[in-house]
């Protein structure tokens, strides 16, 4: 048996008949940038998330960049974020000439640890970016309290968390601005790059809308300098259809996570740490990440059995070469460093069958001699 980490062809097979006509419509219209199809998708996304403004852009990375630009982040500023995330979170901060300040994670949720946040705040701190890693929202109640008491806005990196919720509400509604990605491997993935910025703040929404089109309003009049970062109509058309299936797909991931839990427990694999889902949270399992001993040998063994896995992420951002100038040393952010050494993502996509999951867990049990 072959079990890939993700099988987008299996998903496409279920929606091909819905996608093909809308793609054809876009070509017939020859209206590719912004326009009515994008507007319709922005409105549908705003409704789905429960926010008043959703602004499409070219990628999740640009969503973060636009959010930071809208808040006026620039040279000399500091932005606090987690080092245990995809590079874009900190890359966007650095691209604006600001300094990423890394706050370690909690070992159970892999999300920013609010206990370590306050002491990193300085007069230069202009924003905090918690990441809802793997599809579980960060502890936004405490992060908002701490940032709020210093008057600092919070940007949610919700790239992996569309549809996730906590007892406080849905991802994207929990901070000042929320950022989403439609990279094909996200739970709501386009046919290429795409992103969305959401907010309930009308002034910020207007600024973000200007910033994504070179800061223009009206067209050809520029009171601020922006970038070119728009969502293609083609992406919006595909995503509008996929959004209708999103909750059913997410339920499939959640149900697969429950199956893994049962299978691991039946095998007596107690040393393997499964993803934590705090009370009242909807974890959307963009990734199902386990914490294991001998991770690299296990991964090699599973590759031999044609089981796809991935390491998210092998090098925490404070240890990336491009950030060596920030002066972090090994051991500075111990939980992130530990997680980078022992986490492994298993296949969790909705079309995964029970037999495939049994095959995965049997192989892991065999590796540990169970
Ligand atoms: C995917 C991702 C991004 C970037 O999104 P792109 O659409 O690929 O630019 C940012 N942050 C996190 C946590 C992500 O997983």
Coordinates of C-alpha atoms and ligand atoms in Angstrom, one line a residue:
X1 CA 0.0 0.0 0.0
X2 CA 1.1 3.6 -0.7
X3 CA 0.0 6.4 1.7
X4 CA 1.0 9.8 0.6
X5 CA 1.2 12.7 3.1
X6 CA -1.5 14.5 1.1
X7 CA -3.5 13.5 -2.0
X8 CA -4.9 16.5 -3.7
X9 CA -5.9 14.4 -6.8
X10 CA -8.3 12.4 -4.6
X11 CA -10.0 15.6 -3.5
X12 CA -10.1 17.0 -7.1
X13 CA -11.8 13.9 -8.4
X14 CA -14.8 14.6 -6.1
X15 CA -15.2 18.2 -7.3
X16 CA -14.0 18.2 -10.9
X17 CA -17.5 18.6 -12.3
X18 CA -18.1 21.7 -10.2
X19 CA -14.7 23.3 -10.9
X20 CA -14.4 22.8 -14.7
X21 CA -17.4 25.1 -15.7
X22 CA -16.4 28.0 -13.4
X23 CA -12.8 27.9 -14.7
X24 CA -14.2 28.0 -18.2
X25 CA -16.5 31.0 -17.2
X26 CA -13.4 33.0 -16.1
X27 CA -11.7 32.4 -19.4
X28 CA -14.8 33.4 -21.3
X29 CA -15.1 36.6 -19.2
X30 CA -11.3 37.4 -19.5
X31 CA -11.7 39.2 -16.2
X32 CA -8.7 37.9 -14.2
X33 CA -7.9 40.4 -11.5
X34 CA -10.2 41.4 -8.6
X35 CA -13.7 42.1 -10.0
X36 CA -17.1 40.5 -9.1
X37 CA -15.9 36.9 -8.6
X38 CA -13.3 38.0 -6.1
X39 CA -15.8 40.2 -4.3
X40 CA -18.2 37.3 -4.0
X41 CA -15.5 35.1 -2.5
X42 CA -14.4 37.8 -0.1
X43 CA -18.0 38.1 1.1
X44 CA -18.4 34.4 1.4
X45 CA -15.2 34.2 3.4
X46 CA -16.2 37.1 5.7
X47 CA -19.5 35.3 6.4
X48 CA -17.8 31.9 7.0
X49 CA -15.3 33.4 9.4
X50 CA -17.7 35.9 11.0
X51 CA -15.9 39.2 10.3
X52 CA -17.1 42.4 8.6
X53 CA -14.2 42.7 6.2
X54 CA -12.2 40.1 4.1
X55 CA -9.7 41.4 1.6
X56 CA -8.2 39.0 -0.9
X57 CA -4.5 39.1 -1.7
X58 CA -1.8 37.1 -3.5
X59 CA -0.7 34.8 -0.7
X60 CA -0.7 34.1 3.0
X61 CA 2.7 35.7 3.1
X62 CA 1.4 38.9 1.6
X63 CA -1.6 38.8 4.0
X64 CA 0.9 39.0 6.8
X65 CA 2.9 41.7 5.0
X66 CA -0.2 43.8 4.3
X67 CA -1.4 43.4 7.9
X68 CA 2.0 44.7 9.2
X69 CA 2.1 47.5 6.7
X70 CA -1.5 48.6 7.7
X71 CA -0.3 48.8 11.3
X72 CA 2.6 50.9 10.2
X73 CA 5.3 48.4 11.1
X74 CA 8.7 49.4 9.7
X75 CA 12.4 49.9 10.3
X76 CA 13.4 49.9 13.9
X77 CA 10.2 48.3 15.1
X78 CA 10.0 44.9 16.9
X79 CA 7.3 42.3 16.3
X80 CA 7.0 39.3 18.7
X81 CA 6.2 35.9 17.1
X82 CA 6.9 32.2 17.5
X83 CA 10.1 30.6 16.1
X84 CA 8.2 27.4 15.5
X85 CA 6.3 28.2 12.3
X86 CA 6.6 28.4 8.6
X87 CA 9.3 31.0 7.6
X88 CA 6.7 33.5 6.2
X89 CA 5.6 34.6 9.6
X90 CA 9.0 36.0 10.5
X91 CA 10.0 36.7 6.9
X92 CA 7.2 39.2 6.5
X93 CA 8.4 41.1 9.6
X94 CA 12.0 41.2 8.4
X95 CA 11.1 42.3 4.9
X96 CA 9.7 45.5 6.3
X97 CA 12.9 46.2 8.1
X98 CA 11.5 45.3 11.5
X99 CA 13.0 42.9 13.9
X100 CA 11.4 39.5 14.7
X101 CA 11.5 38.9 18.4
X102 CA 11.0 35.2 19.1
X103 CA 8.8 33.9 22.0
X104 CA 9.1 30.2 22.8
X105 CA 6.2 27.8 22.4
X106 CA 4.3 25.5 24.8
X107 CA 5.3 21.9 24.5
X108 CA 1.7 20.6 24.5
X109 CA 0.1 22.9 21.8
X110 CA 3.3 24.0 19.9
X111 CA 1.8 27.5 20.0
X112 CA 3.2 30.7 21.5
X113 CA 3.6 30.5 25.3
X114 CA 1.8 33.5 26.9
X115 CA 3.9 33.0 30.0
X116 CA 6.9 34.0 28.1
X117 CA 5.4 36.9 26.2
X118 CA 5.3 39.9 28.6
X119 CA 9.0 40.1 29.3
X120 CA 9.7 40.4 25.6
X121 CA 7.6 43.6 25.2
X122 CA 9.7 46.8 24.8
X123 CA 8.7 50.3 23.8
X124 CA 9.6 49.2 20.2
X125 CA 7.1 46.4 20.1
X126 CA 4.5 47.2 17.4
X127 CA 2.6 43.9 17.1
X128 CA 2.4 40.3 18.3
X129 CA 1.9 37.5 15.7
X130 CA 0.7 34.3 17.3
X131 CA 0.4 31.4 14.8
X132 CA -2.5 28.8 15.1
X133 CA -0.1 26.0 14.3
X134 CA -1.3 22.9 12.6
X135 CA -4.9 24.1 12.9
X136 CA -5.2 24.7 16.7
X137 CA -5.8 28.3 17.9
X138 CA -3.1 29.8 20.2
X139 CA -4.1 30.9 23.7
X140 CA -5.7 34.2 22.4
X141 CA -7.4 35.1 25.6
X142 CA -4.1 35.5 27.5
X143 CA -2.2 36.8 24.5
X144 CA -4.8 39.6 23.9
X145 CA -4.8 40.5 27.6
X146 CA -1.0 40.9 27.7
X147 CA -0.7 42.7 24.3
X148 CA -3.8 44.7 25.0
X149 CA -2.5 46.0 28.4
X150 CA 0.4 47.5 26.4
X151 CA -1.8 48.8 23.6
X152 CA -0.2 46.4 21.1
X153 CA -2.3 45.0 18.3
X154 CA -2.4 41.2 17.7
X155 CA -2.2 39.7 14.1
X156 CA -3.3 36.1 13.9
X157 CA -1.3 34.0 11.5
X158 CA -4.3 31.7 10.7
X159 CA -2.7 30.3 7.5
X160 CA -3.2 26.8 8.9
X161 CA -6.4 27.4 10.8
X162 CA -9.3 28.3 8.6
X163 CA -12.5 27.1 10.4
X164 CA -10.6 26.4 13.7
X165 CA -12.2 27.8 16.8
X166 CA -11.6 28.3 20.5
X167 CA -14.2 29.0 23.2
X168 CA -13.6 32.7 22.4
X169 CA -14.6 32.3 18.7
X170 CA -13.3 31.4 15.3
X171 CA -9.7 31.9 14.1
X172 CA -9.5 35.2 12.3
X173 CA -11.9 36.9 14.8
X174 CA -9.6 36.6 17.8
X175 CA -7.1 39.5 17.1
X176 CA -7.0 42.9 15.4
X177 CA -6.3 41.4 12.0
X178 CA -6.4 37.8 10.8
X179 CA -4.3 36.3 7.9
X180 CA -5.2 33.3 5.9
X181 CA -3.4 31.3 3.1
X182 CA -4.9 29.4 0.2
X183 CA -1.7 27.6 -0.6
X184 CA -2.8 24.3 -2.2
X185 CA -1.9 22.2 0.9
X186 CA -3.9 24.2 3.3
X187 CA -7.4 23.0 4.3
X188 CA -8.9 25.5 1.9
X189 CA -6.4 25.4 -1.0
X190 CA -6.5 27.1 -4.3
X191 CA -5.1 26.2 -7.7
X192 CA -2.0 28.3 -7.0
X193 CA -1.2 31.0 -4.5
X194 CA -3.8 33.1 -2.7
X195 CA -4.4 34.8 0.6
X196 CA -6.9 36.8 2.7
X197 CA -6.7 39.5 5.3
X198 CA -9.7 39.8 7.7
X199 CA -10.7 42.4 10.3
X200 CA -13.6 44.0 12.0
X201 CA -11.8 47.4 11.9
X202 CA -13.2 49.5 9.0
X203 CA -10.3 51.9 8.9
X204 CA -7.7 49.1 8.7
X205 CA -9.8 47.3 6.1
X206 CA -9.8 50.4 3.9
X207 CA -6.0 50.8 4.3
X208 CA -5.4 47.1 3.5
X209 CA -7.6 47.4 0.4
X210 CA -5.5 50.4 -0.7
X211 CA -2.2 48.8 0.1
X212 CA -2.9 45.7 -2.0
X213 CA -3.2 48.0 -5.0
X214 CA -0.1 50.2 -4.6
X215 CA -1.8 52.4 -2.0
X216 CA -4.2 53.8 -4.6
X217 CA -7.6 55.4 -3.9
X218 CA -9.1 56.3 -6.2
X219 CA -7.2 54.6 -9.0
X220 CA -4.0 56.5 -10.0
X221 CA -4.1 58.6 -6.8
X222 CA -1.6 57.5 -4.2
X223 CA -1.6 58.9 -0.7
X224 CA 0.4 55.9 0.6
X225 CA 2.9 53.4 -1.0
X226 CA 1.5 49.9 -1.3
X227 CA 2.3 46.7 -3.2
X228 CA 0.7 44.7 -6.0
X229 CA -0.9 41.8 -4.2
X230 CA -4.3 40.7 -5.5
X231 CA -6.3 37.5 -5.6
X232 CA -6.9 36.2 -9.1
X233 CA -10.5 35.7 -10.2
X234 CA -9.5 32.2 -11.2
X235 CA -8.4 31.4 -7.6
X236 CA -11.5 33.1 -6.2
X237 CA -13.8 31.0 -8.5
X238 CA -12.2 27.7 -7.4
X239 CA -12.1 28.7 -3.8
X240 CA -15.7 29.8 -3.7
X241 CA -16.6 26.2 -4.7
X242 CA -14.2 24.6 -2.3
X243 CA -15.4 26.8 0.6
X244 CA -18.7 25.0 0.4
X245 CA -17.0 21.7 1.1
X246 CA -14.6 23.0 3.7
X247 CA -16.5 22.0 6.8
X248 CA -17.2 18.5 5.5
X249 CA -13.5 18.0 4.6
X250 CA -12.5 19.3 8.0
X251 CA -14.9 16.9 9.7
X252 CA -13.1 14.2 7.7
X253 CA -9.8 15.3 9.1
X254 CA -11.2 15.4 12.7
X255 CA -12.6 12.0 12.3
X256 CA -9.3 10.6 11.0
X257 CA -7.6 12.2 14.0
X258 CA -10.0 10.3 16.3
X259 CA -9.3 7.0 14.4
X260 CA -5.5 7.5 14.9
X261 CA -6.1 8.0 18.6
X262 CA -8.0 4.8 18.8
X263 CA -5.5 2.9 16.7
X264 CA -2.5 4.1 18.6
X265 CA -4.1 3.3 21.9
X266 CA -5.1 -0.2 20.7
X267 CA -1.5 -0.9 19.8
X268 CA -0.3 0.3 23.3
X269 CA 1.9 2.9 21.7
X270 CA 1.9 5.1 24.8
X271 CA 5.3 6.8 24.3
X272 CA 4.0 8.6 21.2
X273 CA 2.6 12.0 22.1
X274 CA -0.6 12.7 20.0
X275 CA -1.9 16.2 19.3
X276 CA -3.4 18.0 22.3
X277 CA -6.9 19.5 21.8
X278 CA -7.7 21.7 24.7
X279 CA -11.4 21.7 26.0
X280 CA -13.8 23.6 23.7
X281 CA -11.4 23.9 20.8
X282 CA -12.0 22.8 17.2
X283 CA -8.6 21.7 15.9
X284 CA -8.9 21.5 12.1
X285 CA -5.9 19.3 11.7
X286 CA -4.2 20.9 8.8
X287 CA -1.4 18.7 10.1
X288 CA -1.6 15.7 12.5
X289 CA 1.7 16.0 14.3
X290 CA 3.1 13.4 16.7
X291 CA 6.1 13.7 19.0
X292 CA 8.3 10.6 18.9
X293 CA 11.6 9.1 19.9
X294 CA 14.1 8.3 17.1
X295 CA 12.1 10.5 14.8
X296 CA 14.6 10.5 11.9
X297 CA 14.9 6.7 11.8
X298 CA 11.2 6.3 12.1
X299 CA 10.7 8.6 9.2
X300 CA 13.2 6.7 7.1
X301 CA 11.4 3.4 8.0
X302 CA 8.0 4.8 7.0
X303 CA 9.4 6.2 3.7
X304 CA 10.6 2.6 3.0
X305 CA 6.9 1.5 3.5
X306 CA 5.8 4.2 1.1
X307 CA 4.2 6.3 3.8
X308 CA 4.6 10.0 3.4
X309 CA 5.5 12.1 6.4
X310 CA 7.0 15.6 6.9
X311 CA 8.9 17.5 9.5
X312 CA 7.2 20.8 10.4
X313 CA 9.7 22.4 11.1
X314 CA 13.2 21.0 11.2
X315 CA 14.9 24.3 12.0
X316 CA 13.3 26.9 14.3
X317 CA 13.4 30.3 12.9
X318 CA 15.8 31.8 15.4
X319 CA 18.3 29.2 14.2
X320 CA 17.9 30.1 10.5
X321 CA 21.1 31.4 8.8
X322 CA 19.3 34.6 7.7
X323 CA 18.5 35.5 11.3
X324 CA 21.9 34.7 12.7
X325 CA 22.4 38.5 13.0
X326 CA 19.7 38.6 15.7
X327 CA 22.1 36.9 18.1
X328 CA 20.1 33.9 19.3
X329 CA 22.1 30.9 20.6
X330 CA 21.3 27.2 20.8
X331 CA 19.2 26.7 23.9
X332 CA 17.6 30.1 23.9
X333 CA 14.2 28.8 23.0
X334 CA 14.3 25.2 24.3
X335 CA 10.8 24.1 23.6
X336 CA 10.9 25.1 19.9
X337 CA 14.3 23.4 19.6
X338 CA 13.0 20.2 21.2
X339 CA 9.9 20.2 19.0
X340 CA 12.0 20.6 15.9
X341 CA 13.9 17.4 16.9
X342 CA 11.0 15.1 17.6
X343 CA 7.9 16.0 15.7
X344 CA 6.5 14.2 12.7
X345 CA 3.4 14.9 10.6
X346 CA 1.4 11.9 9.4
X347 CA -1.1 11.8 6.6
X348 CA -4.5 13.2 7.8
X349 CA -6.3 14.4 4.6
X350 CA -10.0 13.7 4.5
X351 CA -9.9 11.1 1.7
X352 CA -7.5 8.9 3.8
X353 CA -9.2 5.5 4.4
X354 CA -9.4 3.5 7.6
X355 CA -7.2 0.8 6.0
X356 CA -4.5 3.4 5.1
X357 CA -4.5 4.6 8.7
X358 CA -4.2 1.0 10.0
X359 CA -1.3 0.5 7.7
X360 CA 0.4 3.7 9.0
X361 CA -0.1 2.7 12.7
X362 CA 0.9 -0.9 12.1
X363 CA 4.2 0.3 10.5
X364 CA 4.9 2.6 13.4
X365 CA 4.2 -0.2 15.9
X366 CA 6.5 -2.5 13.9
X367 CA 9.3 0.1 14.1
X368 CA 9.0 0.3 17.9
X369 CA 8.8 -3.5 18.1
X370 CA 5.2 -3.6 19.3
Ligands
LIG1 C1 1.4 28.6 4.6 C2 1.8 29.5 5.7 C3 2.1 30.9 5.5 C4 2.3 31.5 4.1 O1 1.3 31.3 3.2 P1 1.6 31.3 1.7 O2 0.2 31.4 1.1 O3 2.3 30.1 1.3 O4 2.4 32.5 1.4 C5 2.3 31.7 6.6 N1 2.2 31.2 7.8 C6 2.0 29.9 8.1 C7 2.0 29.4 9.5 C8 1.8 29.0 7.0 O5 1.5 27.7 7.3

